[in-house]
């Protein structure tokens, strides 16, 4: 060894985010777009055609994320299409998506959810690549989509803008490889890097409780590298990593940054969107999780106390606002992530007249027990992407519990909105059907009758009427006598004379206008 200062031995470990320690990592991509524009089909097409070499076979499971290899580069896809899941994750501060693929069906063009998804991505500062899907379909119109892109400020590259855009057919697998090229190109621009050597940290994408396997969670590592045996904490749950598998159930030896894996060995199912980190050992992980749980309990205890104090006020307010209706529901969904996304969407339904109250939310098929619980709470059951167990339909009928079930969130929410609106009393609306002018007043044995000329529409005996004198309403009531000459009539049309009497009014004068109207019951809206 020659002269020169000996390399200083670093005592402190360098900050783990030191840029020199960072290495390139795969991009994390989510797929957004309007319902039925082909998000699921695209995710399946990408997964099918690009299985990482040598890993063919195995049963694929939709557990929230998967990784493919394209031209020697890895790409990670979030496998929960739809922006509800995306926005829920962001709400928790999990800013995990690097690139958003906005799927637009070429035969349908930009739709409300397309715009919503675009604005989500833009607000999150996530670059968008547009996949113009269904190019094989009749009525596919590429230029119309590009025009809409231009109108929304994401002009396609070939139109002089900066947004990558690829016409594809997810159904036929056409041009999907070009879309993947575009993703790699965008990823290169973003220069995505992370330190693979520090203790692992990341985000929970989804979790489920499986028969015989206990709680499992799909995570994406953000930095560091996960290995079997690692001890993790995520909120009130901890995990001694017993096994790590990919979306095909194949074991993984290590999970570097930007990579998804399903982890076995959790104490319970952590929340989608929650952050996890590595601990020294199992004991430390368990202790930290238990401390977090105690804290949670204290918070909820404190909330209880506050609630009780607030009770009296709430009661008073409730008496004042007896008009406020409550729509209660029990939620069932296929996986943790969708249940949470659904809860968020339901709470998002804005109505001043009906309040949404979620009684319970859980993963799994709808069981007769769910129906019994809903019945006890006066609630409806809302089922997303899950089946009804045997006996549910009959129990629901017997107990009078409404079960709203759909596999498309958009449709499900529409049905919920309708059910909420049904709680409201119908709105009454007046519909003018005609008018008559008083020409003469005839005395009767008791009181008077107005001799009128019907001037417009018709006057009916079944309807209501109001008397106007010089534009001011004198009286409103039910018609109790309507006569054509001496005979009772059910209605008299314009151009004919009639005798009219309203219950409870006697002071008719020539020149008064009698307006005839009916009251319609309109379905109330939220
Ligand atoms: P998502 O709601 O956005 O996930 O849409 P899906 O993937 O469920 O697709 C909705 C419908 O469009 C399904 O019937 C698909 O078969 C169909 N579809 C999806 N991609 C294509 C495509 O490239 N071409 C055609 N013709 N149909 C497609």
Short mmCIF file of C-alpha atoms in Angstrom, two decimals, residues 28 54 75 84 91 94 121 130 137 173 214 220 239 255 296 316 345 414 436 445 454 473:
data_model
loop_
_atom_site.label_atom_id
_atom_site.label_comp_id
_atom_site.label_asym_id
_atom_site.label_seq_id
_atom_site.Cartn_x
_atom_site.Cartn_y
_atom_site.Cartn_z
CA UNK A 28 -44.64 0.62 -10.85
CA UNK A 54 -38.40 -19.83 -16.90
CA UNK A 75 -42.17 -3.77 -15.01
CA UNK A 84 -61.01 4.06 -6.49
CA UNK A 91 -55.22 8.98 0.73
CA UNK A 94 -48.86 5.76 -0.40
CA UNK A 121 -53.12 11.06 -12.11
CA UNK A 130 -52.63 6.57 -23.12
CA UNK A 137 -63.68 -2.97 -32.72
CA UNK A 173 -53.03 -8.88 -27.80
CA UNK A 214 -53.50 -17.34 7.80
CA UNK A 220 -44.32 -3.69 -2.98
CA UNK A 239 -44.83 -10.40 10.20
CA UNK A 255 -37.55 -9.08 -3.17
CA UNK A 296 -55.05 2.73 18.54
CA UNK A 316 -80.99 17.39 20.52
CA UNK A 345 -66.84 5.42 -2.56
CA UNK A 414 -75.88 3.64 -8.93
CA UNK A 436 -111.79 29.41 -15.45
CA UNK A 445 -129.76 27.39 -0.16
CA UNK A 454 -113.36 27.68 -18.61
CA UNK A 473 -104.31 34.06 -4.16
#
